[in-house]
Coordinates of C-alpha atoms in Angstrom, one line a residue:
X822 CA 57.9 95.6 -35.0
X823 CA 54.4 93.7 -32.9
X824 CA 51.8 95.9 -31.2
X825 CA 49.0 93.6 -29.9
X826 CA 45.8 95.6 -30.4
X827 CA 43.8 93.7 -27.6
X828 CA 45.2 92.6 -24.1
X829 CA 43.8 93.3 -20.8
X830 CA 45.5 93.6 -17.3
X831 CA 44.0 94.7 -13.9
X832 CA 45.6 96.6 -10.8
X833 CA 47.6 94.5 -8.7
X834 CA 45.3 93.9 -5.6
X835 CA 42.4 92.6 -8.1
X836 CA 44.4 90.7 -10.8
X837 CA 44.3 87.4 -9.7
X838 CA 40.7 87.3 -8.5
X839 CA 39.7 89.0 -11.4
X840 CA 41.5 86.3 -13.7
X841 CA 40.1 83.1 -11.7
X842 CA 36.8 84.4 -12.1
X843 CA 36.8 85.3 -15.1
X844 CA 38.4 81.9 -16.3
X845 CA 35.5 79.9 -14.7
X846 CA 32.9 81.6 -16.0
X847 CA 34.2 81.5 -19.2
X848 CA 35.1 77.7 -18.9
X849 CA 38.2 77.0 -17.9
X850 CA 40.2 79.5 -19.9
X851 CA 43.8 79.0 -19.7
X852 CA 45.8 82.6 -18.4
X853 CA 49.3 83.3 -19.7
X854 CA 49.8 86.3 -17.5
X855 CA 49.2 86.6 -13.9
X856 CA 47.0 89.3 -14.7
X857 CA 48.8 92.6 -14.1
X858 CA 50.6 95.5 -15.9
X859 CA 54.2 93.0 -14.5
X860 CA 52.2 90.5 -15.9
X861 CA 51.5 91.7 -19.3
X862 CA 54.6 93.5 -19.5
X863 CA 56.8 90.7 -18.6
X864 CA 54.6 88.3 -21.7
X865 CA 55.7 90.7 -24.5
X866 CA 58.8 90.5 -23.7
X867 CA 58.7 87.0 -23.8
X868 CA 56.8 87.0 -26.8
X869 CA 58.8 89.5 -28.8
X870 CA 56.1 92.1 -28.4
X871 CA 57.0 95.9 -28.9
X872 CA 54.0 97.4 -27.8
X873 CA 50.3 96.4 -26.0
X874 CA 46.9 98.0 -26.6
X875 CA 45.1 97.4 -22.9
X876 CA 41.6 96.9 -22.9
X877 CA 39.3 97.7 -19.6
X878 CA 35.4 97.3 -18.9
X879 CA 34.1 99.7 -16.8
X880 CA 31.0 96.6 -16.0
X881 CA 29.4 99.6 -13.6
X882 CA 28.3 103.1 -13.2
X883 CA 30.5 103.0 -10.4
X884 CA 33.3 102.1 -11.8
X885 CA 34.2 104.1 -14.7
X886 CA 36.0 106.7 -12.7
X887 CA 38.5 104.3 -10.9
X888 CA 39.0 102.0 -14.1
X889 CA 39.9 104.9 -16.2
X890 CA 42.1 106.2 -13.5
X891 CA 43.9 102.9 -13.5
X892 CA 44.4 103.3 -17.3
X893 CA 45.7 106.6 -16.9
X894 CA 48.3 105.1 -14.6
X895 CA 49.8 102.5 -16.4
X896 CA 49.5 104.2 -20.2
X897 CA 52.8 106.0 -21.1
X898 CA 52.5 105.7 -25.3
X899 CA 55.4 104.1 -25.6
X900 CA 54.9 100.4 -24.6
X901 CA 51.6 101.0 -23.1
X902 CA 48.8 102.4 -24.7
X903 CA 45.9 102.1 -22.4
X904 CA 42.1 102.7 -23.2
X905 CA 39.2 104.2 -21.0
X906 CA 35.8 102.8 -20.9
X907 CA 32.6 103.7 -20.3
X908 CA 28.7 102.5 -18.9
X909 CA 26.5 103.3 -21.5
X910 CA 24.1 103.3 -18.9
X911 CA 25.5 106.1 -17.0
X912 CA 24.2 109.6 -16.5
X913 CA 27.6 111.1 -16.6
X914 CA 29.1 108.8 -19.2
X915 CA 29.5 112.2 -21.8
X916 CA 31.3 113.8 -19.0
X917 CA 33.4 110.8 -18.8
X918 CA 34.0 110.3 -21.5
X919 CA 35.8 114.1 -22.0
X920 CA 38.0 112.7 -18.7
X921 CA 38.7 109.9 -20.9
X922 CA 40.4 112.1 -23.5
X923 CA 42.1 114.9 -21.0
X924 CA 43.8 111.9 -18.8
X925 CA 45.9 111.3 -22.3
X926 CA 44.2 108.1 -23.8
X927 CA 43.5 107.7 -26.8
X928 CA 40.3 105.4 -26.8
X929 CA 37.4 103.6 -25.7
X930 CA 36.1 100.1 -25.0
X931 CA 33.6 98.3 -25.0
X932 CA 31.8 95.6 -24.3
X933 CA 28.5 94.7 -25.1
X934 CA 27.7 91.6 -22.8
X935 CA 29.2 92.5 -19.3
X936 CA 28.0 96.5 -20.4
X937 CA 23.8 95.3 -21.1
X938 CA 23.3 96.9 -23.9
X939 CA 23.0 96.8 -27.8
X940 CA 25.7 98.2 -30.0
X941 CA 22.9 99.5 -32.2
X942 CA 20.4 100.9 -29.7
X943 CA 19.2 104.5 -30.3
X944 CA 20.4 105.3 -27.3
X945 CA 24.0 105.0 -27.7
X946 CA 24.0 107.2 -30.4
X947 CA 24.8 110.5 -28.1
X948 CA 28.0 108.6 -26.7
X949 CA 29.2 107.3 -30.3
X950 CA 28.7 111.1 -31.2
X951 CA 30.6 112.5 -28.4
X952 CA 33.4 109.7 -29.3
X953 CA 33.9 110.9 -32.7
X954 CA 33.3 115.0 -31.5
X955 CA 37.0 113.8 -29.3
X956 CA 38.9 111.6 -32.0
X957 CA 38.7 108.6 -29.6
X958 CA 39.1 104.7 -31.1
X959 CA 36.5 102.2 -30.3
X960 CA 37.1 98.9 -29.9
X961 CA 34.0 96.7 -29.3
X962 CA 34.2 93.0 -28.2
X963 CA 32.2 90.9 -31.0
X964 CA 30.9 88.1 -31.7
X965 CA 29.6 85.6 -28.9
X966 CA 31.6 85.0 -25.7
X967 CA 32.0 82.3 -23.3
X968 CA 31.1 83.4 -20.3
X969 CA 27.7 84.5 -21.9
X970 CA 24.4 82.4 -23.4
X971 CA 23.0 83.9 -26.2
X972 CA 21.3 86.6 -27.6
X973 CA 24.3 88.2 -28.1
X974 CA 25.0 92.2 -28.3
X975 CA 27.4 93.1 -30.8
X976 CA 27.0 90.3 -33.8
X977 CA 28.2 91.5 -37.3
X978 CA 24.3 92.7 -38.3
X979 CA 24.5 95.4 -35.0
X980 CA 28.0 96.4 -35.5
X981 CA 26.8 96.9 -39.0
X982 CA 24.1 99.3 -37.8
X983 CA 26.1 101.0 -35.7
X984 CA 28.8 102.1 -37.7
X985 CA 26.2 104.7 -39.3
X986 CA 26.6 106.9 -36.5
X987 CA 31.1 107.2 -35.8
X988 CA 33.2 109.2 -37.7
X989 CA 36.3 108.1 -36.0
X990 CA 37.6 104.7 -35.7
X991 CA 36.3 101.6 -34.7
X992 CA 37.8 98.2 -34.1
X993 CA 35.4 95.3 -34.3
X994 CA 37.4 92.6 -32.3
X995 CA 38.3 88.6 -32.8
X996 CA 38.5 88.7 -36.5
X997 CA 35.1 91.4 -36.5
X998 CA 32.7 88.9 -34.8
X999 CA 34.0 85.4 -32.3
X1000 CA 32.2 82.4 -34.1
X1001 CA 30.4 84.3 -36.7
X1002 CA 33.1 84.1 -39.5
X1003 CA 30.2 83.9 -42.5
X1004 CA 28.4 87.1 -41.0
X1005 CA 31.5 88.7 -40.7
X1006 CA 32.4 88.4 -44.6
X1007 CA 28.6 89.7 -46.0
X1008 CA 28.0 91.8 -43.6
X1009 CA 31.4 93.9 -42.1
X1010 CA 34.5 92.9 -44.7
X1011 CA 34.3 96.2 -46.7
X1012 CA 32.8 98.2 -44.1
X1013 CA 34.6 101.4 -42.6
X1014 CA 36.1 99.9 -39.3
X1015 CA 39.3 97.9 -38.4
X1016 CA 39.5 94.1 -38.0
X1017 CA 41.8 92.8 -35.2
X1018 CA 42.8 88.9 -35.0
X1019 CA 42.4 88.1 -31.3
X1020 CA 41.9 85.0 -30.2
X1021 CA 41.7 82.9 -33.4
X1022 CA 44.3 80.1 -32.9
X1023 CA 42.2 77.7 -32.4
X1024 CA 38.7 79.3 -32.7
X1025 CA 38.4 80.6 -36.6
X1026 CA 38.9 78.6 -39.5
X1027 CA 41.7 78.6 -42.0
X1028 CA 40.0 79.4 -44.9
X1029 CA 37.5 81.8 -43.3
X1030 CA 40.3 84.0 -41.9
X1031 CA 42.2 83.9 -45.9
X1032 CA 38.8 85.0 -47.1
X1033 CA 38.0 87.9 -44.3
X1034 CA 41.3 89.6 -45.3
X1035 CA 41.2 89.4 -48.8
X1036 CA 37.7 90.6 -48.9
X1037 CA 38.3 93.3 -46.4
X1038 CA 41.6 94.0 -47.0
X1039 CA 45.2 93.8 -45.4
X1040 CA 45.0 98.0 -44.0
X1041 CA 43.2 97.3 -42.0
X1042 CA 43.9 94.3 -40.2
X1043 CA 45.4 94.7 -36.3
X1044 CA 47.2 91.8 -34.7
X1045 CA 45.8 90.8 -31.6
X1046 CA 46.0 87.8 -28.6
X1047 CA 43.5 88.5 -26.0
X1048 CA 45.9 88.6 -23.3
X1049 CA 46.2 87.0 -21.0
X1050 CA 43.8 84.2 -23.3
X1051 CA 46.0 84.2 -26.2
X1052 CA 50.0 84.7 -26.7
X1053 CA 51.8 86.3 -29.8
X1054 CA 53.2 83.2 -30.6
X1055 CA 49.8 81.1 -30.9
X1056 CA 48.4 84.1 -33.0
X1057 CA 51.8 84.6 -35.0
X1058 CA 51.9 80.4 -35.8
X1059 CA 47.9 80.8 -36.8
X1060 CA 48.8 83.6 -39.2
X1061 CA 51.8 82.1 -40.8
X1062 CA 49.3 79.5 -42.4
X1063 CA 47.6 82.2 -43.8
X1064 CA 50.2 83.2 -47.2
X1065 CA 51.0 86.6 -46.2
X1066 CA 53.7 88.6 -47.9
X1067 CA 56.4 89.9 -45.5
X1068 CA 54.6 93.1 -46.2
X1069 CA 51.0 92.7 -45.3
X1070 CA 52.1 90.5 -42.6
X1071 CA 54.4 93.7 -41.4
X1072 CA 51.2 95.7 -42.2
X1073 CA 48.9 93.7 -40.1
X1074 CA 51.9 93.0 -36.9
X1075 CA 52.9 97.2 -36.3
X1076 CA 52.1 99.1 -39.4
X1077 CA 48.4 99.5 -39.5
X1078 CA 48.6 100.3 -35.9
X1079 CA 51.0 102.3 -35.8
X1080 CA 48.8 104.5 -38.3
X1081 CA 45.7 104.1 -36.0
X1082 CA 47.3 105.2 -33.0
X1083 CA 49.5 107.7 -34.5
X1084 CA 53.1 106.7 -33.5

């Protein structure tokens, strides 16, 4: 069984436009689905993925309700586990977190570059505390982002600082921080958080991946792709070089995610 803990899709009417824009600002990244929920499910079937966590982002205050309504519309707690999102500066962000919980969504996604905040800003503390109170999972885009220039808002040191405000699970995407593996190893390995393996193929040195797993622990690793930007077959190809045992591979590809999602 394979659970992909990091995927994206969009409402059908905006999917093509969204993919073209995101690909352009990220330097022409190739996408592997058409960006719709139907395209994601078609990819899942082709790539032998049994379930996907779909992560959406509210990039402004006015998007929050529609983003979370879309997440609820595709969520089925079977093969699609859709997470919601809040815009941190929104005056009703706390209320929207309560609505996310009421909609039956299991978590929230933050992308500090698109949302314009540092993850360890003191102003985030009430939001994180509310997330913890509701028992939601939090996924952060971590490290650099090809669509933006530095400074980046969720580097390992920022993530390390923010963890003290959480009492519910936190996931640092992209092997704990895209393009900053040395700081991940130094600052995040061994901390109380999960690390997903999205966008590792062709980006992360094999030796760094092996050291992250060794120092962080196999039980805190989550298989992920960042679909539509990478595919499960690409990420499996990378994982297959990391000298994992069958039981370790099973834990990364589905066991840890099943426990985290409560399935």
